[in-house]
CSV table of C-alpha atoms in Angstrom, one decimal:
chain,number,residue,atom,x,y,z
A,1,UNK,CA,285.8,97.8,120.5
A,2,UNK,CA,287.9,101.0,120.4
A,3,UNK,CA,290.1,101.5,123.2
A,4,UNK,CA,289.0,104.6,124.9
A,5,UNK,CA,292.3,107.0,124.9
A,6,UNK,CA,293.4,108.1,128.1
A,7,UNK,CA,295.7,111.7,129.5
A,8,UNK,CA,299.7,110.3,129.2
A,9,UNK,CA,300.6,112.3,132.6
A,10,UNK,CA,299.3,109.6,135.1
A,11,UNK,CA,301.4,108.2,136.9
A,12,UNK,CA,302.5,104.7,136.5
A,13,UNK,CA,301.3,102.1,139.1
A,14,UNK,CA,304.6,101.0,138.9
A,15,UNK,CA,306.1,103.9,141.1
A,16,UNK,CA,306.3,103.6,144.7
A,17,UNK,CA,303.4,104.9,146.3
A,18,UNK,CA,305.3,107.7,148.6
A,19,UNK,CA,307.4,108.8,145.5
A,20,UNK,CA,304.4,109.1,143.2
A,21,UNK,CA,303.7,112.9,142.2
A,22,UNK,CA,299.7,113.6,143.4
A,23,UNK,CA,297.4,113.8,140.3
A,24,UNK,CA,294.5,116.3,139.7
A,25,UNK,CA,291.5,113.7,140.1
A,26,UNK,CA,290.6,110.6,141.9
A,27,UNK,CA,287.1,109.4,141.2
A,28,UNK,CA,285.8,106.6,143.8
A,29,UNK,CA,283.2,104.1,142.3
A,30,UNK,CA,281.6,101.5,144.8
A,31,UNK,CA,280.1,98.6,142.8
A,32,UNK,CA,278.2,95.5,143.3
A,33,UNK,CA,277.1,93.4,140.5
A,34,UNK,CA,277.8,96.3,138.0
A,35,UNK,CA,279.1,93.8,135.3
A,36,UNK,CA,277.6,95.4,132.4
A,37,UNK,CA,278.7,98.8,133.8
A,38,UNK,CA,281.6,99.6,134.8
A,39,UNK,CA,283.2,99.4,131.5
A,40,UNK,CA,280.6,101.6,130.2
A,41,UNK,CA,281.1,104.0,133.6
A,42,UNK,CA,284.9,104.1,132.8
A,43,UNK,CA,285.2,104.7,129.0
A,44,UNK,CA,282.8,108.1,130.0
A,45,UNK,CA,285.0,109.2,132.5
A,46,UNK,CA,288.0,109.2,130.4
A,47,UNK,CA,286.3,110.7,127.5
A,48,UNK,CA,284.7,113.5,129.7
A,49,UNK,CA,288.5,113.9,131.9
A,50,UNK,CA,290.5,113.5,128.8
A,51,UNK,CA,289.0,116.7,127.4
A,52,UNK,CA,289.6,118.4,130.2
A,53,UNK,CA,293.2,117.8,130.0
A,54,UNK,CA,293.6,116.6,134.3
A,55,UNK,CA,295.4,113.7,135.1
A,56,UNK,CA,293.2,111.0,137.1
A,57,UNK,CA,293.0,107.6,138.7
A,58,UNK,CA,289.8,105.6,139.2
A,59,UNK,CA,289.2,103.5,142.4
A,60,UNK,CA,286.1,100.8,141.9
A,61,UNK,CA,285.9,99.2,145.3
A,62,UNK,CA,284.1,96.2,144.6
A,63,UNK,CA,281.7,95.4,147.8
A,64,UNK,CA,280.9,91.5,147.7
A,65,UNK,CA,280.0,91.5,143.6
A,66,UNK,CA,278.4,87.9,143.2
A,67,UNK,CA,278.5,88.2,139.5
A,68,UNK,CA,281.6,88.9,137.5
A,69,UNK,CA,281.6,92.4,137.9
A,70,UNK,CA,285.6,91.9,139.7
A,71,UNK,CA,286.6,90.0,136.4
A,72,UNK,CA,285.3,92.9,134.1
A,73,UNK,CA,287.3,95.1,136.4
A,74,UNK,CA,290.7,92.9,136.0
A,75,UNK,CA,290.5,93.6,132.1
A,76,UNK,CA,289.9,97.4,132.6
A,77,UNK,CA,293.0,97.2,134.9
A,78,UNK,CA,295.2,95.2,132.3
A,79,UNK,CA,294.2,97.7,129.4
A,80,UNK,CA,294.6,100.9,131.5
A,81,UNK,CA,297.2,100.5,134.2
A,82,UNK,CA,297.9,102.8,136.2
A,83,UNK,CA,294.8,104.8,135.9
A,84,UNK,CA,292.3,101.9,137.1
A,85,UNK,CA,292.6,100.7,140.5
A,86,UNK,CA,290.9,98.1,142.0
A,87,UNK,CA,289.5,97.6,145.9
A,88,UNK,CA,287.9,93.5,146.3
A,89,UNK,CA,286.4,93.2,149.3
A,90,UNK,CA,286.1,89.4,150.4
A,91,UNK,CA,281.7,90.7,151.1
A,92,UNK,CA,279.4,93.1,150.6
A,93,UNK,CA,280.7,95.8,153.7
A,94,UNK,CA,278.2,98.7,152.2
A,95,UNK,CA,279.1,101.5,150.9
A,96,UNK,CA,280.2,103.2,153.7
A,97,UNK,CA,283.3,101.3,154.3
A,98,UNK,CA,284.0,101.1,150.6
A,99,UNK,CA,284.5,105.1,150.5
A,100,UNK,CA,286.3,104.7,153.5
A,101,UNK,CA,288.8,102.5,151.6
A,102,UNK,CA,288.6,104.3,148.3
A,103,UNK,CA,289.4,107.9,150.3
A,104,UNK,CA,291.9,106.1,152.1
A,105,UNK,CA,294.1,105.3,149.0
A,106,UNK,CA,293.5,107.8,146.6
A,107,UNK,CA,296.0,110.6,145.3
A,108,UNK,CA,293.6,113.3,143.3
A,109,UNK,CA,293.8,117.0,144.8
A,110,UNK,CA,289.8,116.9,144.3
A,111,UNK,CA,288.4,113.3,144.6
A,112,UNK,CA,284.7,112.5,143.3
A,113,UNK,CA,282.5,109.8,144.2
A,114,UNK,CA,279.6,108.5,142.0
A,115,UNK,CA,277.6,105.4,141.6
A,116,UNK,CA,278.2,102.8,139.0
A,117,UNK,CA,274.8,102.1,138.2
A,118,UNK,CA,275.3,105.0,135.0
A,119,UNK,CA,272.5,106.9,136.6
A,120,UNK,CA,275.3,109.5,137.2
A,121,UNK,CA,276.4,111.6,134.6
A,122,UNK,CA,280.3,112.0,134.0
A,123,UNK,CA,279.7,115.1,131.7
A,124,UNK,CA,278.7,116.9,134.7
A,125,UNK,CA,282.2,116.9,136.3
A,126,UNK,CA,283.4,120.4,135.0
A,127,UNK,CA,280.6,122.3,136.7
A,128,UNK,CA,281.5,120.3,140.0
A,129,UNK,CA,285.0,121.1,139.5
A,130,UNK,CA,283.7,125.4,138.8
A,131,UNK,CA,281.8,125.4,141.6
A,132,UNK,CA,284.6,123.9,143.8
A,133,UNK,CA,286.7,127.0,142.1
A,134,UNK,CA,284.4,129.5,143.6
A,135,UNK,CA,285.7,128.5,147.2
A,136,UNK,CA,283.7,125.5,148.0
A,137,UNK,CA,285.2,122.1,149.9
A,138,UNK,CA,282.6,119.8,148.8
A,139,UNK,CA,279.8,120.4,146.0
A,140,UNK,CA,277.2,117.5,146.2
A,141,UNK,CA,274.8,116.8,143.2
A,142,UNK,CA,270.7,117.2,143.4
A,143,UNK,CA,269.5,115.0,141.2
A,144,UNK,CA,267.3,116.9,138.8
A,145,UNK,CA,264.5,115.9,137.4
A,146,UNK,CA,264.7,112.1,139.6
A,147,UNK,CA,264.2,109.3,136.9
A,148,UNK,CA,263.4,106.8,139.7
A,149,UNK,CA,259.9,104.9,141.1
A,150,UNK,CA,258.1,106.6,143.7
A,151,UNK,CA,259.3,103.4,146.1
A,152,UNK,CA,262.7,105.5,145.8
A,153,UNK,CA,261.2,109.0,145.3
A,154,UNK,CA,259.0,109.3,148.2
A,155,UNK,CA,260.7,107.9,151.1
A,156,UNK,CA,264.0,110.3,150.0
A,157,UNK,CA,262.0,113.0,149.6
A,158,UNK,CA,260.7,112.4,153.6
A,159,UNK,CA,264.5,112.1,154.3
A,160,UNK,CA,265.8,114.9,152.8
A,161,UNK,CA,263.3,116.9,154.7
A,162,UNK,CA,263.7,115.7,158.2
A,163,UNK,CA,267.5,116.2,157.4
A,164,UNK,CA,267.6,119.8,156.3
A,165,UNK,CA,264.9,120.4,159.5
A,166,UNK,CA,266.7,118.9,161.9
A,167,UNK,CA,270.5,119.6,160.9
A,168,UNK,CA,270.2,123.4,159.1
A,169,UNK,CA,272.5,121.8,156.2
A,170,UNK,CA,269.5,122.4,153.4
A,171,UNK,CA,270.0,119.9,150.4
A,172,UNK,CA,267.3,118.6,148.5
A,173,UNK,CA,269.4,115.4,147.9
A,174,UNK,CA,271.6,114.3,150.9
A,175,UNK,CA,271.4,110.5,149.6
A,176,UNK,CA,272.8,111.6,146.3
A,177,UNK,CA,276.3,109.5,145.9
A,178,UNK,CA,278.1,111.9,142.7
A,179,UNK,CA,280.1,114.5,144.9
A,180,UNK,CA,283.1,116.1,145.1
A,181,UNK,CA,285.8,116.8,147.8
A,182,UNK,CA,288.7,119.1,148.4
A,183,UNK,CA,291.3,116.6,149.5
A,184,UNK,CA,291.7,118.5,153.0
A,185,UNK,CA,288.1,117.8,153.6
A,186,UNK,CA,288.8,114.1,153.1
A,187,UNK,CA,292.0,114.5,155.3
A,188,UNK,CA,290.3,115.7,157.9
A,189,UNK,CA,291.1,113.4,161.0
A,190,UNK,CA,287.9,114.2,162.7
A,191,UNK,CA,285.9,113.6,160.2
A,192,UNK,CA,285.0,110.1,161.4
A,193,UNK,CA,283.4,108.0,158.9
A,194,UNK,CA,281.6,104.3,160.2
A,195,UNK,CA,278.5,102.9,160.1
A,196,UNK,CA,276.5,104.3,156.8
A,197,UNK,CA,277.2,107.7,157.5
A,198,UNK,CA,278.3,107.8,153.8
A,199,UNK,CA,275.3,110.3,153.1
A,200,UNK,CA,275.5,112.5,156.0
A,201,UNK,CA,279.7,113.3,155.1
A,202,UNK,CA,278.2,117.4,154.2
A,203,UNK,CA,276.0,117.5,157.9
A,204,UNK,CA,279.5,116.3,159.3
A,205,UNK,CA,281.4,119.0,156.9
A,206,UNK,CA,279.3,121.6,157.8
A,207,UNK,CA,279.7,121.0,161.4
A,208,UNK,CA,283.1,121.2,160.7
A,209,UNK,CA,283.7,124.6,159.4
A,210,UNK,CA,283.7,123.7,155.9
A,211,UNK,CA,281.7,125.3,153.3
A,212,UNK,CA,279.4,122.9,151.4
A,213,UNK,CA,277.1,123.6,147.9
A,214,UNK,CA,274.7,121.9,145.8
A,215,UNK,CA,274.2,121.9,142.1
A,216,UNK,CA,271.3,120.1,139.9
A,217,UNK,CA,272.7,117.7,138.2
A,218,UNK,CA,271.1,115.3,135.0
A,219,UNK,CA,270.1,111.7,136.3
A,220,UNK,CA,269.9,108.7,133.5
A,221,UNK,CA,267.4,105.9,134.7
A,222,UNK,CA,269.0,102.5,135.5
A,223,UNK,CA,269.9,100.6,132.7
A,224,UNK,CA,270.8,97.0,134.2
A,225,UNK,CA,271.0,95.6,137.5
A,226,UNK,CA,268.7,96.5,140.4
A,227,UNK,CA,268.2,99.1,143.1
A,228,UNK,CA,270.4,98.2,146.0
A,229,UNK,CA,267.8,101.4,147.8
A,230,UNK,CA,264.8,100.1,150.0
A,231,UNK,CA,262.7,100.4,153.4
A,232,UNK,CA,265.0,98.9,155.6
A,233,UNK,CA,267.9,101.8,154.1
A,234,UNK,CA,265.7,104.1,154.6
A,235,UNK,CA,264.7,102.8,158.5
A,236,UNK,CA,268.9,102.9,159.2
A,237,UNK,CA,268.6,106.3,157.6
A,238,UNK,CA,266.6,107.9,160.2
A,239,UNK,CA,268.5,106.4,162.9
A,240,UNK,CA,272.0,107.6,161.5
A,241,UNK,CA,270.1,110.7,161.4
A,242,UNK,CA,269.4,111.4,165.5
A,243,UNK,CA,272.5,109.6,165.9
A,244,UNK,CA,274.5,112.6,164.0
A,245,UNK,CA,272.4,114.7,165.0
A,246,UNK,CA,273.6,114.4,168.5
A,247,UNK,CA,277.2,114.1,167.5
A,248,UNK,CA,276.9,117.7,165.8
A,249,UNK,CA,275.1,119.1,168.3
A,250,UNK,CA,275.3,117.9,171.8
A,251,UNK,CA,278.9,116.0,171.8
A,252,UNK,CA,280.6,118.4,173.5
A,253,UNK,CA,278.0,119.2,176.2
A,254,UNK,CA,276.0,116.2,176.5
A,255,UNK,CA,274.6,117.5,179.6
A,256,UNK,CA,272.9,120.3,177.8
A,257,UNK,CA,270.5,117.8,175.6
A,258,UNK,CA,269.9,115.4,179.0
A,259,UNK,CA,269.5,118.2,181.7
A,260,UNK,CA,266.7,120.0,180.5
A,261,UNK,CA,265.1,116.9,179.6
A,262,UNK,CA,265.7,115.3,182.8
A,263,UNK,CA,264.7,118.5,184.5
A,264,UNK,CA,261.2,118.7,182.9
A,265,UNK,CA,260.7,115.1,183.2
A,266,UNK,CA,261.2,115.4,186.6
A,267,UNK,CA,259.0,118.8,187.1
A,268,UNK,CA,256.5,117.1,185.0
A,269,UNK,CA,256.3,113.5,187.3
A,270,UNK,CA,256.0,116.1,190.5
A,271,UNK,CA,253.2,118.5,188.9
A,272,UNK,CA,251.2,115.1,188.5
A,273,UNK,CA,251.6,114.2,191.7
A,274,UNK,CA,250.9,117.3,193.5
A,275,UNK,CA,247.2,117.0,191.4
A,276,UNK,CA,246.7,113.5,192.3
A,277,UNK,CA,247.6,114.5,196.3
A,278,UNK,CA,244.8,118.0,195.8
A,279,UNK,CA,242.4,115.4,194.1
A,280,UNK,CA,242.6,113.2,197.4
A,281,UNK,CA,241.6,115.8,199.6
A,282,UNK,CA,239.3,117.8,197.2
A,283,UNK,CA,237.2,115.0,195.8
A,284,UNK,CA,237.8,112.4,198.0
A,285,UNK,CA,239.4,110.0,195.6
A,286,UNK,CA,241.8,107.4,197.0
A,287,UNK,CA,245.4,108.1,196.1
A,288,UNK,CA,246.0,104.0,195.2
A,289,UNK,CA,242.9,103.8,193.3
A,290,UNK,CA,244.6,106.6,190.5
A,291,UNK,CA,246.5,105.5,187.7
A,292,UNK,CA,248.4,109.4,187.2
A,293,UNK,CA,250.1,108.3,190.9
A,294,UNK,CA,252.5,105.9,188.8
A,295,UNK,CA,252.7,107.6,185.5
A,296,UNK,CA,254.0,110.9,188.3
A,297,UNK,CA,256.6,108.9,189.9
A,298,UNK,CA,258.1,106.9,186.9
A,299,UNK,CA,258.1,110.5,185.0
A,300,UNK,CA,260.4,111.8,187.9
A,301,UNK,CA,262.0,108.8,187.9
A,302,UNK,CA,263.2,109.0,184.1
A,303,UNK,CA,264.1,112.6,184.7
A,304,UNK,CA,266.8,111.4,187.5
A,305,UNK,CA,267.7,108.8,185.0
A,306,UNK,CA,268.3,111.3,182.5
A,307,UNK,CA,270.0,113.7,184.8
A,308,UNK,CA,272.3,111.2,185.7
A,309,UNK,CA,272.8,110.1,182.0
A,310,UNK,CA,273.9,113.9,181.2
A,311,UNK,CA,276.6,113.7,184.3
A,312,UNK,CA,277.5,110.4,183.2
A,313,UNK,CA,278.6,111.4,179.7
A,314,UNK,CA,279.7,115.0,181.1
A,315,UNK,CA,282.2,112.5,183.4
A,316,UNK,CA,283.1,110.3,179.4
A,317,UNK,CA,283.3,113.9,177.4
A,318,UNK,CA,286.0,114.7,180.0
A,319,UNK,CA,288.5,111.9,180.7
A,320,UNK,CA,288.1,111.8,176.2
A,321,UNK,CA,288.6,115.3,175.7
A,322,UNK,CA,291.2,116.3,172.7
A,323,UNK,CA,292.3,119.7,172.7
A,324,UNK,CA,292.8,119.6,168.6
A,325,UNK,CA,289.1,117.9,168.0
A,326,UNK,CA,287.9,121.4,169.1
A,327,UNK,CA,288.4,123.3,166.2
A,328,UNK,CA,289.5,123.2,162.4
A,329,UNK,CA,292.1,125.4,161.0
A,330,UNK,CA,291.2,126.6,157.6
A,331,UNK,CA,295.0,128.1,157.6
A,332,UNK,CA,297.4,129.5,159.6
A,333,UNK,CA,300.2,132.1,159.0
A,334,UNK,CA,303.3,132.6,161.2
């Protein structure tokens, strides 16, 4: 096989890491069981960089592979050092974690993730990288047309709508992997990424200050391996989802999202109260002998709870409260 020729101005692996002069691109690839891929994914990406004449360094974090997709990588390593780095975890930690730990060690000025399944297309990097030149921080791909089953289809297409109702951020693909970042976005200390919030990162940018885009982008249907995407993703999905939801929103004044509710919780529990009491004297109706007595006094006793929850995190937000988490400085001039 023909060795796929790669730019002569990366750095060598060699160097020490703090002496090492930053490159123009880092491209972060999670795999699992991506044996028959990666090579494939990597010979694209430095055909497709090379022309464009940018330095680069790709990161395959390798989350629990049970095949020999880590051994495939060692080879790439040995015939590009330098330029191939490689991230083993000792299980499959999801993908969240393993952009955590490719962000976390790369060097590119603009750093790209994709998937390694080949469904993402590497010739589509230049129009990333043009729309990033117009004055974006992080351009995120819609695939378009979707090559995939309806069991993938229908259940993102759900997603994507309760995310660009509930959050403002309107994508059409929030789940897509293939995006790219201005390093300062990436930097960003407050940008806090755990759990699988992975495929909220432009919700989280937005609420930031920093100005997000999306482009259509082609999509290749899977050539080997299987969908890693199912019912139970999409059921943490929509959990993730209220839970940023409330970090972008009510973070800083929790008491804003509990106090109303506690208040018409409350107001509610005492309106049905007051009717049961008027239905006792009106129609005669024993007070004990109503089931809306007890559904009126645990309503106003979840609106205390909630009430109390509010002041309870008002109390947290307080005692935790960073002056420099307040705000993000684009740039500032003396």
């Amino acid at each position: 096989m023909q060795q796929t020729q790669v730019p002569m101005n990366v750095p060598a692996e060699a160097a020490p890491e703090e002496a090492t002069p930053a490159i123009d691109l880092t491209i972060v690839v999670p795999v699992k069981d991506e044996q028959k891929s990666v090579r494939i994914l990597f010979d694209k990406l430095a055909e497709q960089i090379g022309q464009l004449g940018k330095s680069f360094e790709v990161i395959f974090i390798d989350d629990g592979s049970v095949d020999n997709t880590f051994e495939e990588l060692k080879k790439l390593r040995l015939e590009h050092p330098g330029v191939v780095r490689i991230v083993q975890f000792r299980r499959n930690f999801s993908k969240t974690p393993a952009l955590v730990a490719g962000f976390s060690r790369s060097r590119g000025q603009v750093i790209f993730t994709m998937d390694g399944d080949l469904q993402d297309d590497p010739e589509e990097i230049p129009r990333y990288l043009a729309k990033l030149d117009e004055g974006y921080d992080l351009v995120t791909g819609w695939k378009f047309p979707r090559l995939d089953p309806i069991s993938k289809t229908f259940p993102s297409r759900i997603f994507n709508w309760l995310v660009s109702t509930m959050t403002g951020v309107h994508l059409h693909d929030i789940n897509n992997g293939f995006k790219a970042y201005r390093r300062e976005l990436v930097e960003d200390p407050h940008l806090k990424l755990y759990g699988e919030f992975h495929r909220f990162v432009p919700v989280m940018a937005h609420w930031r200050g920093f100005k997000v885009a999306e482009i259509k982008v082609r999509h290749h249907p899977r050539k080997f391996g299987a969908s890693k995407y199912g019912f139970r993703r999409f059921a943490r999905g929509l959990i993730d989802l209220l839970n940023v939801l409330f970090l972008t929103s009510f973070v800083r004044t929790p008491l804003r999202l509990f106090g109303p509710l506690g208040f018409f919780t409350l107001f509610l529990g005492i309106i049905i109260d007051i009717f049961v009491v008027i239905r006792k004297f009106t129609l005669n109706q024993p007070i004990h002998d109503q089931p809306l007595l007890f559904v009126g006094i645990l309503l106003m006793i979840f609106g205390v709870q909630f009430i109390l929850t509010g002041l309870q995190s008002e109390m947290i937000r307080y005692y935790a409260f960073r002056p420099d988490e307040e705000y993000s400085i684009k740039q500032e001039l003396n």
